[in-house]
Structure formats: C-alpha cells, structure tokens
Amino acid sequence: MLNTAAKPANAPGVPAKELLAAYAPPPAAGRWLEVLVDCPGVHDVLTYQVTALDVQLGDIVSVPLRQHLVGGIALRWAATLPADLAPAQLQSVRGIVASGFLPADYIQLLDRVARYYCTPLIAVVRAALPPGLLGRSRRRVRLCPAAIPTGAEAFLDTAAQQVLDFLRDRQAQGCGWQTLKRAVRPAKRGLEQLVTRGWAEDYLEPPRYVQPKRQRAVILATEPTDAAPLSSRRRELLHQLKVWGGELWLQDFLQRSRTTAATVQALATAGYLVIEEREVLRLAAGPAVTDDCPKDLNPAQAEALAAIQAQSGCARLLLHGVTGSGKTEVYLQAIAPLLARGQSALVLVPEIGLTPQLTDRFRARFGDRVCVYHSALADGERYDTWRQMLTGEPQVAIGTRSAVFAPLPRLGMIILDEEHDHSFKQAQRMPTYHARTVALWRAELADCPLLLGSATPALTTWQAAQQSDDWQYLALPERIANRPLPTVEVVDMRRELQQGNRSVFSQRLHASLTDVAAAGQKAILFVPRRGHSSFVKCRSCGFTLTCPNCSVSLSYHYRHSHQQLQCHYCNHSQLNPSHCPQCASPYIKFFGTGTQRVMRHLEEAFPQLNCQRFDSDTTQRKDAHRRLLQRFTNGDIDVLVGTQMLTKGLDIPQVTLVGILAADGQIDRADYYASERAFQMLTQVAGRAGRAIARVASFCKPTALIIPW
C-alpha cells in the first residue's frame, strides 16, 4: 500500500482570553479577520478582509503588509472595526499557506509563554511552528532587455548607467534590492530612471513556503478482457500490479516490473491504469527494529506503574530511579493503555543524541505509531511530522525541548526524561522558556498527567515532590536484576603531579585503559568541554583571548594542523596568534582540557585503540548520533570520548570503564547551580557502564560532594 498523507483536520485555534472577545465567524459577506503577522516592529494584530477564501481560525495565511507579502496566523474574527478604520481601507487576505496548523488551546498556551517570559507573541509562535511557514516576500530587480533601444543608454546619467551595467550581468535571475544597494551607491535614483523608461522591473518575489511533497502513483483502473488488443507483456504488467495490491508509486513499479515510463503511459492512455500525484509524508525514518513485548516488572516498577495509571486529570509525578533501574520500561507500559484509548503521549529528552536509542525502543514496542520531532530534522520533515500529528491519530511523539509545542490534539500524558538537565532551558534565543515549565502548563490545559523522570532530579523538583501535596513521589531504588551500583575511585591529581605524572590521565586510569585494550572491552571518557582547550592565555601579562562579539573566552581547537580559536556561543573563529596581542610576548599558551586534547593524548598513549569523539563538533550531520553509537555498540570503536551528551540515558552493556577527567572544573564554575549540576553530571556518567564494577574519576582535588560515592 502507499504511504500517503492523511489530510489534517481543521482544528481551529482557541485564542487566549486576553486576546479574544468574540471569535464566532460573522456572516460570509464582509468578514473581518485579525491576523498576527511575522514582521519586525509589528507586535499587534492587524485586521484584514476575507472575501472568497475559506479561512479558519488557526490557519497560516499570506497577507500584504506595506510593500511585502508576509505570513501570519488567523487569530480571531472581528465583529467591528476600530473607529478610525473604514472598511474600504482594509486589504484582503491573499491566500492560505497551511490549514488547521494551530490546534485547540494552542494560542492560549503560546500567549502564556509570551507573557511569562516577556516576549512578543509572534516570537513564541516562530519558536513553536516548523520553519518556513511564516515567510516574507523579497523585493527584487531585473532588467527588461527587449525594451532597451540600441544606443539609448548614452542618455543615462552615471547612477542609472551603473545600475544598468550591474543588472546586465544578472539578466536571467535579476538580484535582490539589498544586493543592488550594496553594489551601487546611488541605486535608488538610478533604478527609478530605468523603471520609468520601462527598462527594468521592480517587483516582489512571493515568500517561499514549505510545501508538501508530491509523488506520482500508478493505480490499476480495470482489468483487460480476453479480447482486448494487448500484448502478453502488457497483460503481465497489469497482472503484477494487481498482485502487488493494485497501486504502487510509479518509480517503484518501474523498478520492480522492469518496464519503461512510456509503456505505463500507454496503458494509462488505454484506460487500464491511472497515474495521479499523491502526497507522501517526509517522516524521519529509523532502522528496522525487532518487535518487543512488555517486560516483567520488579516490585518497585510495578508500584510506580500502578500509581501512574491511577491518575486522572492533571497530576504531577516524579519518578526518581537510579541509573539502570528501568524507568524507560515504566514509560512504555504507562503509555500503552493511552494508545489503546485513542490518546497520544509526548516524550521529551534533553539531547538530540538521546532520541535514536529511545526511539528504537519505542518503535520496537509501538511500531509506526512513534514519530520524532526536533531541530535536526530537515524543514520538510518537521513540516510533515507536524501535520501528521494534527490528524489526531493515537501516537507517541519523541523530541527535544522544542517538541513541547508538538500539536497532539488528544494528549494523554507528558513525560520528561532526565528532567534535571539544563538543556531543557532555552538560553540563546527568545523566548528563553524552560520545557519543564511549559510542559506543566500544557498538562494543565490538556488535563493530563505530567511525569518527570531522573536518577538525579533537580533539587527544586525533588523538594516539591517531597513537600507539596500537588506532587507524588515515586522511587526506583535498585537496578534491574539487582545489579550493583558502580563503585567510584577518586584520584587526587595533585599527588599524581608530585609523583611526576604530567599527563591528563591518572596512573590508575592509564592502567585501566590498558586492561580494556587487552580484554577487548569498551570505555567511555567524559570531558567537561569540547574542543582542545578551554581558553588561551598569555603567561606574561595574563591577557585572555575573548570573542569580540560575546566577550567570553575563545576555545582552542586543533583542526588539520591549524590552530584555531572558536567561540562556542556565536561560532566566531580566528587563528591562534603566535604572540600575545596585548604585550607581544611569545609565551601564549592554551589551558584546560577538551575532547580534542584528550583524543591526541589517547592516540599517542594507546595507538592500538580505536577512539572517537562524541560531541557537538562530530555530530553536526543528520543521524550522526545514531551512526556513532551504532559503531560503538558493534565494536568498531573501543573508546568514546565525549562531553555532556554521554551523561544522558545511554545504555551500552559492553562498557566496563568510565573515566572522568578534570571533574572539579564543573564544581568551580561561576554558577549558582554548579555543585548541583556537577553532582548530577558525574552521577549520570558513572551510571553509563553496564557490567562494570569499578571505574575511575580524575580530580584535581577531592571534594566533599564526591565523598558519598
């Protein structure tokens, strides 16, 4: 059968009370629509007239604004116009970009986010919707060569001549207005002369919206009779299509039947086949997985599951389970009854790197009812996944922070795995929302339970679960099958230095890595920072190289024999200077330890080990996380060196050693949450080992925070 896209239901959005006075649609004649537009400096809703279009609340529409066409959201119907606005002044909605893109209660949620985080509503909408929906037209200029008389340019002034020469080099496609302004100084005056003479055209290019993907399909219309004038080969093709279900994508049919497009077209002309375009969903595809069945639960898991399933309406639960205690199995068995009742579940994880393993487990249990939504997907995949979720079919949506806005109409439960992780906080762009807070608001609107899971819950969450009547605390104190918790050895690197060890590895860690290499086992090395070193500093004057944009220290990266400095906030990069920019001293050196530096030391000390970095520098491409972890699981990689992405939810039984380098650097950070986050990070990464009973943590100084291990 064909994988065709179901048409999403037009679920009108329900605007917030502050934005909505009356939203029942007025009579068909003279309808006035208030639209939230995506345009800098415009924060209020604008009123437009709807004539022949069937616009529904929650649609993405295209409307004129000043000299542009912009995308906007059909927010509400207006019963009356402002006193200073006449109906004749209204412009009309030009088109519908996407229907029913904002489900019920959605605008109310977005408006609450906007008010709480002091952000314009349109900024929250941009963060929530898939990219490419709120497009904007571009002003472009192109030449009209046929209208230019021979030799007539001699009468042009200098400005018009410069514009003419510039456009002649781009006759076919023209250029943008901003490009022309940068290239030619008096561009406006020169262009006006050319447009007045009819030699150039100044026009608006429509916005480029994300469009559904369409593909041609071939359908069996009728079977040939015995008397039909068809060759045996063409009869065979029709019979094959019938055996294959009567319909196939055209390209698949051509390959499987080994025929040509001309032959298929001839059968369609004769009336035996129908060739039509159908929409195909661009959904994130994963590898084939073996079907899984529910596991037997231990008493603690069974008690937690019973408490979760006993909830009705909006409830808040904290599932506090040690690493390896089987929290994911509790999630799976808590979701299964929801799908049977026709409801959906939303599962949030802190890192994109966590989604492959978790998605594979969910797909093994729930099959194609699992979808993935995060920022690493292509625009078309996010667009189609969003529309597929709007259908209202029971499903499980798995994603990162931005998936908290996933439009699941019949939401039955929200789960935040590793709820303590600070990656759930949006820090770089407005709105600076926290997914945990938004998930709580969404659970209230959907009247469904919110389940937070972690081995090291945030102190605020833990305290609320212990002291508040609004929360319920669930504990999983033991690992599955009573496996022992990992033991941790704390190494004082100051003593190592006194003994002459100047390596980044302690003697105990070096010996453990040697044992891993001899036994053919696997190891994980956790480094707090990516790159080579944390910062570059002059030892003569103390000057530290900082980013000119962000005023934070630049990290040292070693790339293909180039010593490069990079800002991890804005991606500014520059070459590492050989002398101090302030005092010209040659004694300028990088300090700190990053993943690149550890990799270089590993390659020098253990050339027999196959080592690989696992950080945001090496996982930028699509599905890079999955490929690296698959290679590690299959035995192609012996040692995985990574940053905080390694601390979250990975379950690889072959790992027998976890090394933590410069861990006290996390404790000494200038952050109110430094001690809490250091404890969470170290506990999580120590729990990544499956069969290990000992592993090594390297510190510059032992800290009371680590002693309880």
Coordinates of C-alpha atoms in Angstrom, one line a residue, residues 284-634:
A284 CA 12.2 10.7 10.0
A285 CA 12.9 7.1 9.2
G286 CA 14.8 4.8 11.5
P287 CA 16.5 1.4 11.1
A288 CA 14.5 -1.8 11.2
V289 CA 13.9 -2.9 14.8
T290 CA 12.8 -6.2 16.2
D291 CA 9.4 -6.2 17.8
D292 CA 9.4 -6.1 21.6
C293 CA 6.9 -7.1 24.2
P294 CA 6.4 -5.8 27.8
K295 CA 8.9 -7.0 30.3
D296 CA 8.2 -8.3 33.8
L297 CA 8.4 -5.6 36.3
N298 CA 10.1 -5.7 39.7
P299 CA 8.0 -4.7 42.8
A300 CA 9.2 -1.1 42.7
Q301 CA 8.5 -0.7 39.0
A302 CA 5.0 -2.3 39.4
E303 CA 4.2 0.0 42.3
A304 CA 5.3 3.1 40.3
L305 CA 3.3 2.0 37.2
A306 CA 0.2 1.4 39.3
A307 CA 0.5 4.9 40.8
I308 CA 0.9 6.4 37.3
Q309 CA -2.1 4.6 35.9
A310 CA -4.3 5.5 38.8
Q311 CA -4.0 9.2 38.0
S312 CA -6.9 11.1 36.3
G313 CA -6.8 14.6 35.1
C314 CA -3.8 16.9 35.6
A315 CA -1.3 15.2 38.0
R316 CA 2.4 15.8 38.7
L317 CA 4.6 12.9 39.4
L318 CA 8.4 12.5 39.9
L319 CA 9.9 9.1 39.1
H320 CA 13.2 9.0 40.9
G321 CA 15.1 5.9 39.8
V322 CA 18.8 5.2 40.0
T323 CA 20.7 4.7 36.7
G324 CA 19.7 1.3 35.2
S325 CA 16.5 0.9 37.3
G326 CA 14.2 0.5 34.3
K327 CA 12.5 3.9 34.1
T328 CA 12.0 3.5 30.3
E329 CA 10.1 0.3 30.7
V330 CA 7.8 2.1 33.1
Y331 CA 7.3 4.8 30.5
L332 CA 6.4 2.2 27.8
Q333 CA 3.9 0.3 29.9
A334 CA 2.3 3.6 31.1
I335 CA 1.8 4.8 27.5
A336 CA 0.4 1.5 26.1
P337 CA -3.1 2.0 27.7
L338 CA -3.3 5.5 26.4
L339 CA -2.8 4.4 22.8
A340 CA -5.5 1.8 23.3
R341 CA -7.9 4.5 24.4
G342 CA -7.1 6.6 21.3
Q343 CA -4.9 9.1 23.2
S344 CA -1.3 10.3 22.5
A345 CA 1.8 10.7 24.6
L346 CA 4.6 13.3 24.4
V347 CA 8.1 12.2 25.5
L348 CA 10.8 14.9 25.9
V349 CA 14.5 14.2 26.1
P350 CA 17.3 16.8 26.7
E351 CA 19.6 16.0 23.8
I352 CA 19.1 15.0 20.2
G353 CA 21.7 12.3 20.8
L354 CA 19.3 10.6 23.1
T355 CA 16.5 10.3 20.6
P356 CA 17.9 7.4 18.4
Q357 CA 18.2 4.9 21.3
L358 CA 15.0 5.9 22.9
T359 CA 13.1 6.0 19.6
D360 CA 14.3 2.5 18.7
R361 CA 13.0 1.1 21.9
F362 CA 9.6 2.8 21.5
R363 CA 9.3 1.7 17.8
A364 CA 10.1 -1.9 18.9
R365 CA 7.1 -1.7 21.2
F366 CA 4.7 0.6 19.3
G367 CA 5.7 0.3 15.7
D368 CA 4.8 3.1 13.3
R369 CA 2.8 5.0 15.9
V370 CA 6.1 6.7 17.0
C371 CA 7.2 10.0 15.4
V372 CA 10.3 12.1 16.1
Y373 CA 10.4 15.9 16.2
H374 CA 13.5 18.0 16.8
S375 CA 15.5 20.8 15.3
A376 CA 18.0 18.5 13.5
L377 CA 15.3 17.3 11.1
A378 CA 15.0 18.8 7.6
D379 CA 12.4 21.6 7.2
G380 CA 10.2 19.3 5.1
E381 CA 10.4 16.5 7.7
R382 CA 9.4 18.9 10.5
Y383 CA 6.5 20.3 8.4
D384 CA 5.1 16.8 7.5
T385 CA 5.6 15.5 11.1
W386 CA 3.7 18.5 12.4
R387 CA 0.8 17.9 10.0
Q388 CA 0.8 14.2 10.8
M389 CA 0.5 14.9 14.5
L390 CA -2.5 17.1 13.7
T391 CA -4.5 14.2 12.4
G392 CA -5.4 13.2 16.0
E393 CA -4.4 9.6 15.5
P394 CA -3.0 8.0 18.7
Q395 CA 0.8 8.2 18.6
V396 CA 3.9 8.8 20.7
A397 CA 5.9 12.0 19.8
I398 CA 9.5 11.9 20.9
G399 CA 11.6 15.1 20.8
T400 CA 13.8 17.6 22.4
R401 CA 13.0 20.9 24.0
S402 CA 11.0 22.4 21.1
A403 CA 8.8 19.3 20.9
V404 CA 6.9 20.6 24.0
F405 CA 4.9 22.5 21.4
A406 CA 4.0 19.4 19.3
P407 CA 0.3 19.7 18.3
L408 CA -1.1 16.5 19.7
P409 CA -4.9 17.1 19.9
R410 CA -5.7 14.2 22.3
L411 CA -2.8 14.4 24.7
G412 CA -3.0 11.7 27.4
M413 CA 0.4 12.1 29.1
I414 CA 3.6 14.2 29.0
I415 CA 6.9 12.6 30.1
L416 CA 10.2 14.5 30.6
D417 CA 13.1 12.0 30.8
E418 CA 16.2 13.3 32.5
E419 CA 14.1 16.2 33.8
H420 CA 17.0 17.7 35.7
D421 CA 19.0 18.5 32.6
H422 CA 19.6 22.2 31.9
S423 CA 19.4 21.6 28.1
F424 CA 15.6 21.8 28.6
K425 CA 16.2 25.6 29.2
Q426 CA 16.3 27.7 26.0
A427 CA 19.1 30.2 26.6
Q428 CA 20.3 31.5 23.3
R429 CA 17.2 33.0 21.6
M430 CA 13.9 34.5 22.7
P431 CA 11.7 33.1 24.2
T432 CA 14.0 31.8 26.9
Y433 CA 11.5 29.2 28.0
H434 CA 12.1 26.1 30.1
A435 CA 10.5 23.0 28.6
R436 CA 9.6 21.7 32.1
T437 CA 7.6 24.8 32.9
V438 CA 5.8 24.8 29.6
A439 CA 5.1 21.1 29.9
L440 CA 3.4 21.8 33.2
W441 CA 1.2 24.5 31.7
R442 CA 0.4 22.2 28.8
A443 CA -0.6 19.4 31.1
E444 CA -2.9 21.7 32.8
L445 CA -4.6 22.7 29.5
A446 CA -4.8 19.1 28.3
D447 CA -5.9 17.9 31.8
C448 CA -3.3 15.0 31.6
P449 CA -0.6 13.7 33.9
L450 CA 3.0 15.1 33.8
L451 CA 5.7 12.5 34.6
L452 CA 9.2 13.7 35.4
G453 CA 11.9 11.0 35.4
S454 CA 15.5 11.2 36.5
A455 CA 18.2 9.5 38.5
T456 CA 19.3 12.9 39.8
P457 CA 16.3 15.1 39.9
A458 CA 16.6 18.9 40.2
L459 CA 16.6 20.0 43.8
T460 CA 13.5 22.2 43.1
T461 CA 11.6 19.2 41.7
W462 CA 12.7 16.9 44.4
Q463 CA 11.7 19.3 47.2
A464 CA 8.3 19.9 45.5
A465 CA 7.7 16.2 45.3
Q466 CA 8.6 15.7 49.0
Q467 CA 6.7 18.7 50.4
S468 CA 3.9 19.7 48.1
D469 CA 0.5 18.0 48.0
D470 CA 0.3 18.7 44.3
W471 CA 3.1 16.2 43.6
Q472 CA 3.5 12.4 44.0
Y473 CA 7.0 10.9 44.6
L474 CA 7.8 7.5 43.0
A475 CA 11.1 5.7 43.7
L476 CA 13.0 3.0 41.9
P477 CA 15.9 2.5 44.4
E478 CA 17.5 -0.6 42.8
R479 CA 18.9 -1.6 39.4
I480 CA 17.2 -4.2 37.2
A481 CA 18.1 -7.8 38.3
N482 CA 19.7 -6.3 41.5
R483 CA 22.8 -5.3 39.6
P484 CA 25.2 -3.4 41.9
L485 CA 25.7 0.3 41.5
P486 CA 29.0 1.4 40.2
T487 CA 31.9 2.0 42.5
V488 CA 33.9 5.1 42.0
E489 CA 37.6 5.7 42.7
V490 CA 38.6 9.3 43.4
V491 CA 42.1 10.3 42.3
D492 CA 43.9 13.4 43.6
M493 CA 45.8 14.7 40.6
R494 CA 47.9 16.9 42.8
R495 CA 49.6 13.8 44.2
E496 CA 50.0 12.5 40.7
L497 CA 51.8 15.7 39.7
Q498 CA 54.1 15.4 42.7
Q499 CA 54.9 11.9 41.6
G500 CA 55.9 13.2 38.2
N501 CA 52.8 12.4 36.2
R502 CA 52.1 15.4 33.9
S503 CA 49.6 13.5 31.7
V504 CA 45.9 14.3 31.6
F505 CA 45.4 10.6 32.7
S506 CA 46.0 9.4 36.2
Q507 CA 48.1 6.3 36.6
R508 CA 45.1 4.3 37.7
L509 CA 43.1 5.4 34.6
H510 CA 46.1 4.7 32.4
A511 CA 46.3 1.2 33.8
S512 CA 42.5 0.6 33.4
L513 CA 42.6 1.7 29.8
T514 CA 45.5 -0.8 29.2
D515 CA 43.3 -3.5 30.7
V516 CA 40.4 -2.5 28.5
A517 CA 42.6 -2.7 25.4
A518 CA 43.9 -6.2 26.4
A519 CA 40.5 -7.6 27.2
G520 CA 38.8 -6.2 24.1
Q521 CA 36.3 -4.3 26.2
K522 CA 34.9 -0.7 25.8
A523 CA 35.4 2.5 27.7
I524 CA 33.9 6.0 27.9
L525 CA 35.9 9.1 28.8
F526 CA 34.0 12.1 29.9
V527 CA 35.5 15.5 29.4
P528 CA 33.6 18.7 30.5
R529 CA 34.3 20.6 27.4
R530 CA 34.6 20.0 23.6
G531 CA 37.4 21.4 21.6
H532 CA 41.1 21.1 22.5
S533 CA 41.4 23.5 25.5
S534 CA 39.2 25.8 27.4
F535 CA 41.0 29.1 26.8
V536 CA 44.2 30.7 25.6
K537 CA 46.1 33.0 27.9
C538 CA 49.4 34.9 27.9
R539 CA 51.7 33.8 30.7
S540 CA 53.5 37.1 30.7
C541 CA 50.7 39.7 31.1
G542 CA 47.7 37.4 31.9
F543 CA 45.7 38.5 28.8
T544 CA 43.0 36.0 27.8
L545 CA 41.7 36.0 24.2
T546 CA 38.0 36.6 24.1
C547 CA 35.3 36.7 21.5
P548 CA 34.8 40.2 20.0
N549 CA 31.0 39.6 19.9
C550 CA 30.3 37.8 23.2
S551 CA 33.1 38.8 25.5
V552 CA 33.7 35.1 26.5
S553 CA 36.9 33.2 26.3
L554 CA 37.7 31.6 23.0
S555 CA 38.2 27.8 23.0
Y556 CA 41.3 26.4 21.3
H557 CA 40.6 23.8 18.5
Y558 CA 43.2 21.8 16.6
R559 CA 41.9 21.2 13.1
H560 CA 44.0 19.7 10.3
S561 CA 47.3 21.2 11.5
H562 CA 45.6 24.6 12.0
Q563 CA 45.5 26.1 15.5
Q564 CA 42.1 27.8 15.6
L565 CA 40.1 29.7 18.2
Q566 CA 36.4 29.4 18.3
C567 CA 33.5 30.9 20.3
H568 CA 31.0 28.3 21.4
Y569 CA 28.2 30.9 21.5
C570 CA 28.3 32.7 18.2
N571 CA 30.7 30.4 16.2
H572 CA 33.2 33.3 15.7
S573 CA 36.6 31.8 14.7
Q574 CA 40.1 33.1 14.2
L575 CA 43.6 31.7 14.0
N576 CA 45.6 31.3 17.2
P577 CA 48.2 34.1 17.4
S578 CA 51.9 33.2 17.9
H579 CA 52.4 36.3 20.1
C580 CA 50.2 38.0 22.7
P581 CA 48.0 40.7 21.1
Q582 CA 48.5 42.9 24.2
C583 CA 52.1 42.6 25.2
A584 CA 53.6 40.8 22.1
S585 CA 55.1 38.1 24.4
P586 CA 55.6 34.7 22.7
Y587 CA 54.6 33.0 25.9
I588 CA 51.0 32.5 25.0
K589 CA 49.5 29.0 25.7
F590 CA 46.2 27.1 25.8
F591 CA 44.9 26.0 29.2
G592 CA 42.3 23.4 30.2
T593 CA 41.3 20.1 28.8
G594 CA 38.9 19.5 25.9
T595 CA 37.8 16.4 23.9
Q596 CA 40.3 17.2 21.1
R597 CA 43.3 17.3 23.5
V598 CA 42.2 14.1 25.2
M599 CA 41.9 12.4 21.8
R600 CA 45.5 13.4 20.9
H601 CA 46.8 12.0 24.2
L602 CA 44.8 8.8 23.7
E603 CA 46.2 8.3 20.2
E604 CA 49.7 8.8 21.4
A605 CA 49.4 6.5 24.5
F606 CA 47.1 3.8 23.1
P607 CA 47.6 3.6 19.3
Q608 CA 46.0 0.1 19.3
L609 CA 42.7 1.5 20.5
N610 CA 40.1 2.9 18.1
C611 CA 39.0 6.1 19.7
Q612 CA 36.3 8.5 18.6
R613 CA 34.9 11.9 19.8
F614 CA 31.2 12.2 20.6
D615 CA 30.4 15.9 21.0
S616 CA 28.6 18.6 19.1
D617 CA 31.6 19.1 16.7
T618 CA 31.4 15.5 15.5
T619 CA 27.6 15.1 15.4
Q620 CA 26.5 18.0 13.3
R621 CA 25.3 16.0 10.4
K622 CA 22.0 14.3 10.3
D623 CA 21.8 10.9 12.1
A624 CA 25.5 11.3 13.2
H625 CA 24.5 10.4 16.8
R626 CA 22.9 7.1 15.7
R627 CA 25.8 6.2 13.4
L628 CA 28.4 6.8 16.1
L629 CA 26.6 4.9 18.8
Q630 CA 25.9 2.0 16.4
R631 CA 29.6 1.8 15.6
F632 CA 30.4 1.8 19.3
T633 CA 27.8 -0.9 20.0
N634 CA 29.0 -3.0 17.1

